[in-house]
Structure formats: C-alpha cells, structure tokens
Coordinates of C-alpha atoms and ligand atoms in Angstrom, one line a residue:
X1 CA 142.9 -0.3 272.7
X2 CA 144.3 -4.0 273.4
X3 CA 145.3 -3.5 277.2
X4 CA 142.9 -6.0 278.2
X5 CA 145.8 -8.7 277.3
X6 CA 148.6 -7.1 278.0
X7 CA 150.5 -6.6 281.6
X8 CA 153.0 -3.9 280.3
X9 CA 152.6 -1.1 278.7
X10 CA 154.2 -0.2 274.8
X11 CA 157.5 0.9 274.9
X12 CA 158.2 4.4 274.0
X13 CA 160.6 3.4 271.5
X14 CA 157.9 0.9 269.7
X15 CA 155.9 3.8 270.0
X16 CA 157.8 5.8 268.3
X17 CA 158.9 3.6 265.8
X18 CA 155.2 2.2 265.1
X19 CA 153.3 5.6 265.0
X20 CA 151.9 6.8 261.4
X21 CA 149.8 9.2 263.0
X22 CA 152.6 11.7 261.8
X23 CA 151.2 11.2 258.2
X24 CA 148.1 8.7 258.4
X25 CA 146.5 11.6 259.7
X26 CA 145.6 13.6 256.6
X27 CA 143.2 10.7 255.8
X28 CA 140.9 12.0 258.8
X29 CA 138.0 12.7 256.5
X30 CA 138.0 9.6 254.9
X31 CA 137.9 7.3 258.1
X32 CA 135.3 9.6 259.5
X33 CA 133.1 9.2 256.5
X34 CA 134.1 5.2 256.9
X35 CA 133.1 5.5 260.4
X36 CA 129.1 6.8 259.8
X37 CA 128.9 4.6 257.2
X38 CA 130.0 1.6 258.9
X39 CA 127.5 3.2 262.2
X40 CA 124.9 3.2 259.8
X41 CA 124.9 -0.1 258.5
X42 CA 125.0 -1.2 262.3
X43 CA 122.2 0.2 262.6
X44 CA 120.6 -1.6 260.4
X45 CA 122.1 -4.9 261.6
X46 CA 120.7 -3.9 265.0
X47 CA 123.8 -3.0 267.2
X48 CA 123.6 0.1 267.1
X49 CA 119.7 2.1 268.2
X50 CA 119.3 5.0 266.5
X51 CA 120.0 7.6 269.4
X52 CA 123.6 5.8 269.6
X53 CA 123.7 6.8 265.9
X54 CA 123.1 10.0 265.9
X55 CA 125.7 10.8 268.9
X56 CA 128.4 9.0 267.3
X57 CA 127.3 10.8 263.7
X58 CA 127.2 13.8 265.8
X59 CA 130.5 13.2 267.5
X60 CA 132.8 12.2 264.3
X61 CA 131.5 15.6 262.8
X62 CA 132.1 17.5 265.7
X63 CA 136.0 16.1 265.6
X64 CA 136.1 16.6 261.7
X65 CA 135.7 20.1 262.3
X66 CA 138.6 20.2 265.3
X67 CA 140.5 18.5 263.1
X68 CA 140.0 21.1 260.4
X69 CA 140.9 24.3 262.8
X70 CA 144.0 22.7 264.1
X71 CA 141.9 22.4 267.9
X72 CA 142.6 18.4 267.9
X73 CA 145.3 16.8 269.8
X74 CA 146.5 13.9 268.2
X75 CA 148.3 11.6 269.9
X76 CA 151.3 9.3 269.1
X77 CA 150.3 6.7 272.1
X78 CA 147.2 6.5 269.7
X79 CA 148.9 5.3 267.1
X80 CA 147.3 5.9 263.9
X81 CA 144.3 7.8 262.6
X82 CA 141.5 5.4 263.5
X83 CA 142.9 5.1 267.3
X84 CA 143.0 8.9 267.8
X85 CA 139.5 9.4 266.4
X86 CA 138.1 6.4 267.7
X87 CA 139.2 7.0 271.1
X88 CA 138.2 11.0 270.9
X89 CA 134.7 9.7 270.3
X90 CA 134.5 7.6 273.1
X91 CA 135.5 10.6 275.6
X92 CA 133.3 13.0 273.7
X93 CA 130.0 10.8 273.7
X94 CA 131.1 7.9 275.9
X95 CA 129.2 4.4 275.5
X96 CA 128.0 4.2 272.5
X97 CA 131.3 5.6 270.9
X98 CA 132.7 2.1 272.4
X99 CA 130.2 0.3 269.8
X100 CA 131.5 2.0 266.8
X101 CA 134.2 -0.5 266.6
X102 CA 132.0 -3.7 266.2
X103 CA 132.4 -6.0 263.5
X104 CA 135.1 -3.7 262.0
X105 CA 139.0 -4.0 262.0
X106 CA 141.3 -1.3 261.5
X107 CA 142.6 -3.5 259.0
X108 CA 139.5 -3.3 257.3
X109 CA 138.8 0.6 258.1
X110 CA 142.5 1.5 256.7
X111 CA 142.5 -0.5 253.5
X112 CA 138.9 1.7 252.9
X113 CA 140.5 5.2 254.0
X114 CA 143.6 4.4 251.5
X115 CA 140.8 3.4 248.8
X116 CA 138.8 6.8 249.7
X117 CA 142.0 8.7 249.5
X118 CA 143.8 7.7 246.2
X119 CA 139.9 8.0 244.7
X120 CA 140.2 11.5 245.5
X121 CA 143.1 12.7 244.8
X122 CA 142.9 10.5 240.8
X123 CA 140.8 13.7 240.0
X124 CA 143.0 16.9 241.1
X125 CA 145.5 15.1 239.5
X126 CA 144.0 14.2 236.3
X127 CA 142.5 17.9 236.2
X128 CA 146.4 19.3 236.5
X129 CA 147.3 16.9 233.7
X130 CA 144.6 18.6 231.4
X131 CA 146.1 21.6 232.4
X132 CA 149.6 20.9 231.2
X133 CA 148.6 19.4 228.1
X134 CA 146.4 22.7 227.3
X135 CA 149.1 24.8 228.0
X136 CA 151.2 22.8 226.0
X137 CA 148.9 23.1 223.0
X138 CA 148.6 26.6 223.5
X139 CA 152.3 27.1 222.6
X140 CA 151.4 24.0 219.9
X141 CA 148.7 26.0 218.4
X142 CA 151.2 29.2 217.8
X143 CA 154.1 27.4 216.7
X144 CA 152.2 25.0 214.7
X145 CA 154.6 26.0 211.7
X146 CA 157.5 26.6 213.4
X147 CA 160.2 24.6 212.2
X148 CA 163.0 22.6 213.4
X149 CA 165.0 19.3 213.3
X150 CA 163.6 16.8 214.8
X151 CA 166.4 14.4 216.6
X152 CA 167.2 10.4 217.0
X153 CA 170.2 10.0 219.1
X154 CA 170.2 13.9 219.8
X155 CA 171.3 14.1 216.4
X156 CA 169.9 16.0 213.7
X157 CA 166.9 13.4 212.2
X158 CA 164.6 15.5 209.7
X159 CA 162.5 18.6 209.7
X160 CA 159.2 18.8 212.0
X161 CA 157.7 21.4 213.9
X162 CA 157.6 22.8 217.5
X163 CA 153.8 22.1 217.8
X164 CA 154.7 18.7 216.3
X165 CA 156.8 18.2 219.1
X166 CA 155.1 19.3 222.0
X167 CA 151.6 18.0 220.9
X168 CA 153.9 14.2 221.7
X169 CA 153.9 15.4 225.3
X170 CA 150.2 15.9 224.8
X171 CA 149.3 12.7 223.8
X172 CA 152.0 11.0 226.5
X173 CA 149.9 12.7 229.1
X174 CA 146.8 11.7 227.8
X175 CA 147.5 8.2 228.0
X176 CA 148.4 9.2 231.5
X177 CA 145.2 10.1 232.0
X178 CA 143.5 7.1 231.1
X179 CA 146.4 4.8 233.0
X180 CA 144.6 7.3 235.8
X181 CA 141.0 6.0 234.7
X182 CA 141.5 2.6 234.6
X183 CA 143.4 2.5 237.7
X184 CA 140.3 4.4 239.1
X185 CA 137.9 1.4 238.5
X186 CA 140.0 -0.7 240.3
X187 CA 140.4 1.9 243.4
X188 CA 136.7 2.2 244.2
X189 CA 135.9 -1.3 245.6
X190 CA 134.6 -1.2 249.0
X191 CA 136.7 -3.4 251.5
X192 CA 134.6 -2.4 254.9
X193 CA 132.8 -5.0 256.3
X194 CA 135.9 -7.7 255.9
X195 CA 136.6 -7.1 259.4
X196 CA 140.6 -8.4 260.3
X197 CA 140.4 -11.0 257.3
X198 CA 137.4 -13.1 257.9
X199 CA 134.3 -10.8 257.5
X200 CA 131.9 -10.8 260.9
X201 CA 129.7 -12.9 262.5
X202 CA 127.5 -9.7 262.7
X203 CA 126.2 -9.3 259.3
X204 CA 126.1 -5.7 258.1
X205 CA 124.7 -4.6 254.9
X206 CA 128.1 -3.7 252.5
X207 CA 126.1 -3.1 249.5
X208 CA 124.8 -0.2 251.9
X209 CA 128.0 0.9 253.3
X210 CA 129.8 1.2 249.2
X211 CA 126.6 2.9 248.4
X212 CA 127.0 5.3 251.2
X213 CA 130.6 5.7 250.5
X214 CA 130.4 6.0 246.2
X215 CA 132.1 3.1 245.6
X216 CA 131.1 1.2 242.4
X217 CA 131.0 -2.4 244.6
X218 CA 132.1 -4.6 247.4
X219 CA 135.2 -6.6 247.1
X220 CA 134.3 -10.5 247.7
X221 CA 136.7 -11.9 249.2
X222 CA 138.1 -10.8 252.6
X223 CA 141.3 -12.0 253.2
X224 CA 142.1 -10.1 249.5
X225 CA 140.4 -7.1 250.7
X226 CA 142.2 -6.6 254.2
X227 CA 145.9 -7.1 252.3
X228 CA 145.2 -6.2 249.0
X229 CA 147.2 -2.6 248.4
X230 CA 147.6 -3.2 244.3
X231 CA 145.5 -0.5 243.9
X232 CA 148.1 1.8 245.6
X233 CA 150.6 0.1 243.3
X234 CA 149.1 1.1 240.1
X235 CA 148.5 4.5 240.8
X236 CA 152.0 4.8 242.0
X237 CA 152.9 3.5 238.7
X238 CA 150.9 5.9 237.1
X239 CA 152.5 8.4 238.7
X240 CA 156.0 7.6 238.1
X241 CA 154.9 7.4 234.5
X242 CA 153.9 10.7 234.3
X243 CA 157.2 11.6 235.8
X244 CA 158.9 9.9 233.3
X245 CA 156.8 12.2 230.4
X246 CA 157.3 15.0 232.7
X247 CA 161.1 14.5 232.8
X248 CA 161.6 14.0 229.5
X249 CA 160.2 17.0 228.5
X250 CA 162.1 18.8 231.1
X251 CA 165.3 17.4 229.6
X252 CA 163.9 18.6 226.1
X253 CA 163.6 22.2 227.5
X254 CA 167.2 22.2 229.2
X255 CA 168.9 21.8 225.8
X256 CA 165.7 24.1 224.1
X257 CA 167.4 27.1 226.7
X258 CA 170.9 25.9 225.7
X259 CA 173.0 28.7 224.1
X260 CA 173.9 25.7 221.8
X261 CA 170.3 25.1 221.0
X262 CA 168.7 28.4 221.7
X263 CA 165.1 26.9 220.4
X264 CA 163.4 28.4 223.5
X265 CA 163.5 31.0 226.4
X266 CA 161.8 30.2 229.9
X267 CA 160.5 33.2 231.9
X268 CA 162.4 35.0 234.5
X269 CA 159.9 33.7 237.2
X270 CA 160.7 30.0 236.3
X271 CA 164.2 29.8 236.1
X272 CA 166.8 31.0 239.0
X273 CA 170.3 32.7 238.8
X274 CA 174.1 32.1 240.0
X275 CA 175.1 32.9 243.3
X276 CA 178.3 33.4 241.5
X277 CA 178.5 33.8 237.4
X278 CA 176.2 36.9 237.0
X279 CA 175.4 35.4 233.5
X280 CA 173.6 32.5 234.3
X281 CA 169.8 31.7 234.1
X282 CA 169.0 28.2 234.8
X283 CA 166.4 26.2 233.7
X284 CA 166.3 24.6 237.6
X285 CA 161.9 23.9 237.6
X286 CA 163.1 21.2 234.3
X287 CA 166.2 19.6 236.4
X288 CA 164.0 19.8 239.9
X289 CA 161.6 18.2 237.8
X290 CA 163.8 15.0 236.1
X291 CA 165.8 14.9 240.0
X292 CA 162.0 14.0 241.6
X293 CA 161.1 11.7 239.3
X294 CA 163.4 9.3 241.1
X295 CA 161.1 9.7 244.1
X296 CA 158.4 8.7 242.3
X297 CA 160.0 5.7 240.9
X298 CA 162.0 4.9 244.3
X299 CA 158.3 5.3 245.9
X300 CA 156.6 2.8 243.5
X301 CA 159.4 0.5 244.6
X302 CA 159.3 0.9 248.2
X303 CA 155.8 -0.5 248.1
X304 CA 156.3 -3.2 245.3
X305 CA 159.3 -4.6 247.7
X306 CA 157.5 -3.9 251.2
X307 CA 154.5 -5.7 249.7
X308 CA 156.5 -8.9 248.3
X309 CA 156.7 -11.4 250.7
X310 CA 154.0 -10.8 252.6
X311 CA 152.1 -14.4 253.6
X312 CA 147.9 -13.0 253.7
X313 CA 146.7 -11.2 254.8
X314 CA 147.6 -8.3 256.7
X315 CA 151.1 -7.7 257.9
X316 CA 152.3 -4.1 259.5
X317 CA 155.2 -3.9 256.9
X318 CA 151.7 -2.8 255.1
X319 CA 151.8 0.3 256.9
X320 CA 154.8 1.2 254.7
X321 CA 152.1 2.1 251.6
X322 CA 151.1 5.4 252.9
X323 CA 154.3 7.5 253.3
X324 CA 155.2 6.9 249.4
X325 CA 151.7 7.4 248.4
X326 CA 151.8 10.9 250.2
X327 CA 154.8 12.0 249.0
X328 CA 154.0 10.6 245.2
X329 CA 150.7 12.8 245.1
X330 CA 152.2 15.9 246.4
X331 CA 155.2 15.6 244.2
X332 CA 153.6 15.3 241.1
X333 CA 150.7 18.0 241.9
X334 CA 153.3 20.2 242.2
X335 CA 155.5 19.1 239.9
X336 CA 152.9 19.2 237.0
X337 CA 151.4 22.8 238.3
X338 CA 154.6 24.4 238.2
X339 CA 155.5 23.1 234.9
X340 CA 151.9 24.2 233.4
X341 CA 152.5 27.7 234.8
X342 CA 156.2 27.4 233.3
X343 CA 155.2 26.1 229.9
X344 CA 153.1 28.5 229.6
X345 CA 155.5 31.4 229.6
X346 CA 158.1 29.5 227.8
X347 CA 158.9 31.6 224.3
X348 CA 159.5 30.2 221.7
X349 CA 162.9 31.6 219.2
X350 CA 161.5 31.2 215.9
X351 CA 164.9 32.4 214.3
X352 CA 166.9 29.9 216.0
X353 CA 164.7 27.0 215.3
X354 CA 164.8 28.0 211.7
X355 CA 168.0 28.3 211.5
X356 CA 168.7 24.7 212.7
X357 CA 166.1 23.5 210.8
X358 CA 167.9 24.9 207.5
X359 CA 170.4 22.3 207.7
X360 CA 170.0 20.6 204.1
X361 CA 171.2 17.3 205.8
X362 CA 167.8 17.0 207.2
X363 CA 166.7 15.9 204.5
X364 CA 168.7 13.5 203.3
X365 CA 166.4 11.2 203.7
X366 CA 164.2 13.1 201.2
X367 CA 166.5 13.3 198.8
X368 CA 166.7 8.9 199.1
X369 CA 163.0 8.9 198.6
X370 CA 163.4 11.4 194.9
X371 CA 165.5 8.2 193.8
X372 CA 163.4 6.1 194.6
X373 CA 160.7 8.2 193.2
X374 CA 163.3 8.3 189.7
X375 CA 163.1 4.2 190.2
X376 CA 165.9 3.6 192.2
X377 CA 165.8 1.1 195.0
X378 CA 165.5 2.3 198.5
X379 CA 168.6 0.6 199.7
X380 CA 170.7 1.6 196.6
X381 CA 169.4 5.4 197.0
X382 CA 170.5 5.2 200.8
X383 CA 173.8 4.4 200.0
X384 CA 174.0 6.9 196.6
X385 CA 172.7 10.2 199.1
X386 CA 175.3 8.5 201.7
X387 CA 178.3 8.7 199.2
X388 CA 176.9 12.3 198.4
X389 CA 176.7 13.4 201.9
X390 CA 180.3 12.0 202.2
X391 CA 181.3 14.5 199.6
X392 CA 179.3 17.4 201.2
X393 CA 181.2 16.5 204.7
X394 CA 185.3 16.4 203.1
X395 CA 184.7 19.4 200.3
X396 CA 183.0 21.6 203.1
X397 CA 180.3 21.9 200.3
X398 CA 176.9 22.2 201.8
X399 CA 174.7 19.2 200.5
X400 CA 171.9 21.6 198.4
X401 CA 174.8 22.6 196.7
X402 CA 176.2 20.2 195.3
X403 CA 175.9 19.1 191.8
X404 CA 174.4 16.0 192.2
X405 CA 174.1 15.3 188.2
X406 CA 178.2 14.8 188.5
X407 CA 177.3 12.3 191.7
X408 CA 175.1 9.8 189.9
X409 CA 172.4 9.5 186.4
X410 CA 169.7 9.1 188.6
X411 CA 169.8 12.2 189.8
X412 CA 167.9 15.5 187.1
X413 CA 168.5 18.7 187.6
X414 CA 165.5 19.1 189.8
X415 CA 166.9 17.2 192.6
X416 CA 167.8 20.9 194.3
X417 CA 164.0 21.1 194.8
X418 CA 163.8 18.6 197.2
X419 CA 165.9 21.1 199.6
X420 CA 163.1 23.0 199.3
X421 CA 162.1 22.9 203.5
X422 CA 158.4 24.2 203.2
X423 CA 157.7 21.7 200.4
X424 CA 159.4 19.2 202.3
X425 CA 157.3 19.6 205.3
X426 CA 154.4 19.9 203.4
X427 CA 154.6 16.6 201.9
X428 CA 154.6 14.8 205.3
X429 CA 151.1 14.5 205.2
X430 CA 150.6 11.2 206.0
X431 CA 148.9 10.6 209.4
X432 CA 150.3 11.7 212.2
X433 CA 153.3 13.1 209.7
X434 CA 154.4 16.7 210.4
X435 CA 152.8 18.8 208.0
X436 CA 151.7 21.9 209.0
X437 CA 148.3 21.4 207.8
X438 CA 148.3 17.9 209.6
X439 CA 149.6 19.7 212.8
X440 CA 146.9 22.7 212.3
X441 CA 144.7 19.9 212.7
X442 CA 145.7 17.7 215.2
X443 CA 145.7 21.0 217.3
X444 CA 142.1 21.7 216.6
X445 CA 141.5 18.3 217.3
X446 CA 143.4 18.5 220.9
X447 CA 141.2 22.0 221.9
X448 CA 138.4 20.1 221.3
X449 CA 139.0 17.2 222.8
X450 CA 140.3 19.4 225.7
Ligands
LIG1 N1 148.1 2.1 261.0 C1 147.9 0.8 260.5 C2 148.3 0.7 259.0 O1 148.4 1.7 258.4 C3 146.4 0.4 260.6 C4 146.1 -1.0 260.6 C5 146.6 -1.7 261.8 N2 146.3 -3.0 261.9 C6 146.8 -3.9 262.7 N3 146.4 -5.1 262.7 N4 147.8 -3.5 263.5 O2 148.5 -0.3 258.4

C-alpha cells in the first residue's frame, strides 16, 4: 500500500509483530459498511461516477459474503482489516477499487469501525444484563419473605430477606445499564471524513456519511477524532464494573453453597465435581466468574496506560485498543449468560436461611431502638443492649432470654416482643427498608420496569 517510497520490503518479523489482522478482522462488516458510505459521499463530491459506485458497492458485498462463508483469504502481509479488503476490491473490480481510498485514512476508517463495533455490541450486552437482573428477580419475587441475616463485615448485621438481597444486584446492574447508555451517546459520533488528522482537501459530505452510518453526529475536530479512543475507555470501564457486581455476587453465592452457610443450592449443571474427593460440588461458574473480572480490569488498564502518553494524534501503540476490547465483550457476554442460566436454577434453603436468621443477636439493634422508644438516649441504649449482649455471650444465655428487667429500669416486661422476627421485619418499612411488603413491592415495581 506504501511501496511507492520504500526500496525494501517489510520484514517478516515487523510483519508479524505489526499484524492485527489476527483479531481486527471481526470488524469486517463495519469497515465495509464504512467503505460504501464513504463511496457514496465521493460520489457526491464528484470522485467517484456512479458506475465506479456501484462496482465498488457491488464488490465490498460480494467480499462481505466470502468473508461470512469462511471463502476469504486474509492475509497477514495485508496487515489489518482495511488493507485486506481494500486490496481484495481492487483485484476483484480493478480501477475504480483504487479510488475507494481517496480522501480517507485508515486512521480515520479504524477509529469509525471501532465506533461501529462497540455501538453494536452496547445492545447484546445491555439485553444479557436485563436478562440477569430478571432472573434474579425471579428468585426475588419467590423468596420475597424469606428470611436471613443480612452481614457487615461478613458478620451477622440484622434480619432482611433473600429477595432484599438479590434485588441489590438488580439495581447494581441497572446502573450498569445506564453507565452502558451514556457511554452510548458518546460512541456514536462519526470520525470518517478526518482523513489522517487534518480532514481533506476533497470535501465530502459527513453529515451524509453519519447519516448513512446511524450515528447521532460528526465529531468536529480532526486531530481529536483520528486519536480519540475514550469512547473504548468508558465502555471498558463499564464493563469491568459490571464484573465487579458480577463478582460480588458470585462471592455471595460461594459462601450461600457453603456447608457453613447452606442459604442456597446451585444446580448440578452449574457446578463441577472433584477429580478426587467424591463429595465435592463446587460452585466453579461464581469463582470462574470473580477470576475474569481481573481481565476486565487488567483490559481497562492496558488501554488507559497504552493511551497515556501519546503526543496527537495517531500513534500505532493505538492499535493496542482492539485486543482488550475483544476480549472484554466476549468475557462478560458469557460471563453474564452463564450466570443468568445459573441463577436461575439456584434453589433457595428456606430452612437454613431461617435458621440463621433466628439468631436473637440480630436484633440487637432493635432492642437499642425499644429504649430509645422508652426515652432512653440512643448512645446510652447502645451501650445498655451492649452490656446485655455481654451477659448473653459469658452465661451462654441466649439474648431473648434473658431477663432484661434484672439488666436495667428501662427495660418492661415487653422488651421480649422485640425478638419477635416477623414483627421486626415488618417494621422496616421505611423506603427501601426490608419489609416484606416493601420488598413485595419493589419486586412488582422491577417486573414492570423489566
Ligand atoms: N491497524 C491499525 C490500527 O488498528 C489501523 C490504523 C493504521 N494507521 C496507520 N497510520 N498505520 O490502529
């Protein structure tokens, strides 16, 4: 493609070492879309007749669909995407593929492809996030009244419910979904037409080439445009985000399947055995799960740092975006398909979460707020139900069963009621509180928001 100044040709080795045909190609579609827009608008602009059009539309369709049977050859001496298709077309339909290339860079062309790509892929993923969060209400929506402790520190905290607690992952990964959106807006700008960095002296129509292409508007400045790839940024951060909900769930569920929690069973088909203890079943989807979000993250970074001390505009440490990208999309599509299929087998051991939940320290902190009820001072009754918890701990005595009249006045002989757990839950009815009632609601509201 450059051979007019150059005596020698590439080394095999920079060949090698340069090539991101190996993975640039999956964006084929997208720089052939690129391509007959850009054809178009030359048109137009009056470098291109309308026969020379129509071969090279002809041409690039004819190579989408090789591309699509697995007939095309690519190349590695071609370097990248554009070169292989670029140079196909000129074989195929000769001259006027050779004019395809006017007034455009491939520094332009790439920076659109990426744009095209991560625009299409926002959707798929933002459909499998819907996906998990309505199998996770599912299981909210039948163990909406489920009890169990809820923890700070992975210690017992007070009393909520398993719906309570997984609608949290719902509303994570709805806020995931609109880091998606947002990110979105700023993904479907239209670079083509900034040619290397500084636009063309052939002027084609760009409000005619985003139109063409669905994106929202041109990008106005072209040295931003060529070496711009925040875009790719943001959705990698969006994605290692979700990885960060996804893996803390998955680090919820591996002590849910505990023996020592017991809260929850996953399904045969998600979970694997030991080669050796015949016993084991292991929750291996939830640790493949937290293990890949370090991709995402280390992917995020790998851009952030290739990106950093670039001078503008385009440098070919820039071809460093696409590899993370890939492997960001097609980890967390699979990661968050295989954990909506698992979720939604997951049981659920009512017994066992009631059983935890019936630990009358939970609510302690109930017990603080009946004093304060009887007039005592918050601070004061926090250190009165601490000196009675104390006394439950050394006498072995379980808290609702102490006699609390001996422990201080402030305390009547219906302070036992407060150990009531269905009362207790029932009271939690501020918003976004942990009543049943509220969480009966907040699921309706999720299904129809949904
Ligand atoms: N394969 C290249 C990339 O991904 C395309 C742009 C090449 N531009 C250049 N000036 N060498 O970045």
């Amino acid at each position: 493609m450059w051979k007019g100044r150059f005596a020698k040709a590439t080394a095999d080795l920079v060949q090698q070492y340069g090539e991101s045909i190996s993975y640039d190609w999956r964006m084929y579609r997208h720089d052939i879309a690129g391509s007959i827009a850009h054809a178009r608008a030359q048109v137009k602009a009056g470098t291109l007749t309308e026969d020379e059009f129509s071969a090279i539309e002809q041409g690039l369709r004819d190579i989408e669909k090789e591309i699509e049977s697995g007939d095309f050859e690519f190349s590695i001496e071609l370097e990248d995407i554009h070169m292989n298709i670029e140079s196909a077309l000129t074989q195929k339909i000769g001259a006027a593929g050779a004019k395809l290339h006017t007034a455009r860079s491939r520094n332009d062309q790439v920076a659109t492809d990426t744009r095209l790509y991560c625009r299409e892929e926002i959707d798929p993923l933002t459909t499998h996030l819907t996906e998990l969060q309505g199998a996770l209400l599912k299981q909210a929506e039948q163990y909406a009244a489920a009890v169990i402790p809820g923890y700070t520190h992975l210690q017992r905290g007070q009393p909520v419910t398993v719906g309570h607690h997984l609608l949290a992952y719902v509303e994570m990964l709805d806020r995931d979904k609109g880091r998606l959106a947002d990110c979105r807006k700023r993904v479907n700008v239209c670079p083509l037409g900034s040619g290397a960095l500084a636009g063309s002296t052939i002027n084609l129509d760009r409000q005619q080439i985003a139109d063409e292409l669905g994106f929202d508007r041109v990008t106005t400045n072209s040295m931003d445009a060529i070496s711009d790839r925040d875009y790719i940024a943001e959705l990698l951060f969006a994605m290692a985000l979700v990885g960060t909900h996804l893996s803390r769930l998955s680090e919820d569920l591996i002590l849910w399947c505990s023996s020592e929690f017991g809260f929850a069973t996953l399904s045969d088909a998600h979970t694997t055995g030991s080669s050796l203890m015949p016993q084991k079943k292991n929750p291996d989807v939830c640790e493949l799960t937290r293990g890949k979000t370090g991709r995402l993250y280390g992917n995020l970074v790998a851009l952030l740092t290739a990106a950093k001390g670039l001078p503008l505009t385009y440098n070919r440490d820039l071809q460093e975006d696409k590899e993370p990208l890939f492997d960001s999309i097609d980890t967390l599509k699979l990661a968050l398909k295989v954990n909506t299929e698992m979720i939604a087998d997951m049981a659920i051991n009512v017994d066992a979460c009631e059983a935890a939940a019936s630990d009358p320290l939970l609510l302690a902190t109930d017990l603080a707020d009946y004093l304060v009820k009887n007039g005592v001072p918050f601070r004061q009754a926090h250190e009165l139900v601490g000196q009675a918890v104390a006394a439950s701990v050394d006498s072995g005595t379980p808290l609702d069963q102490l006699d609390l009249t001996q422990v201080s006045e402030h305390y009547g002989a219906d302070a036992k009621e407060v150990f009531d757990l269905q009362t207790a839950l029932a009271a939690r009815t501020n918003p976004g509180a942990p009543s049943v009632e509220n969480v009966k609601a907040e699921v309706t509201r999720w299904q129809d928001e949904l």
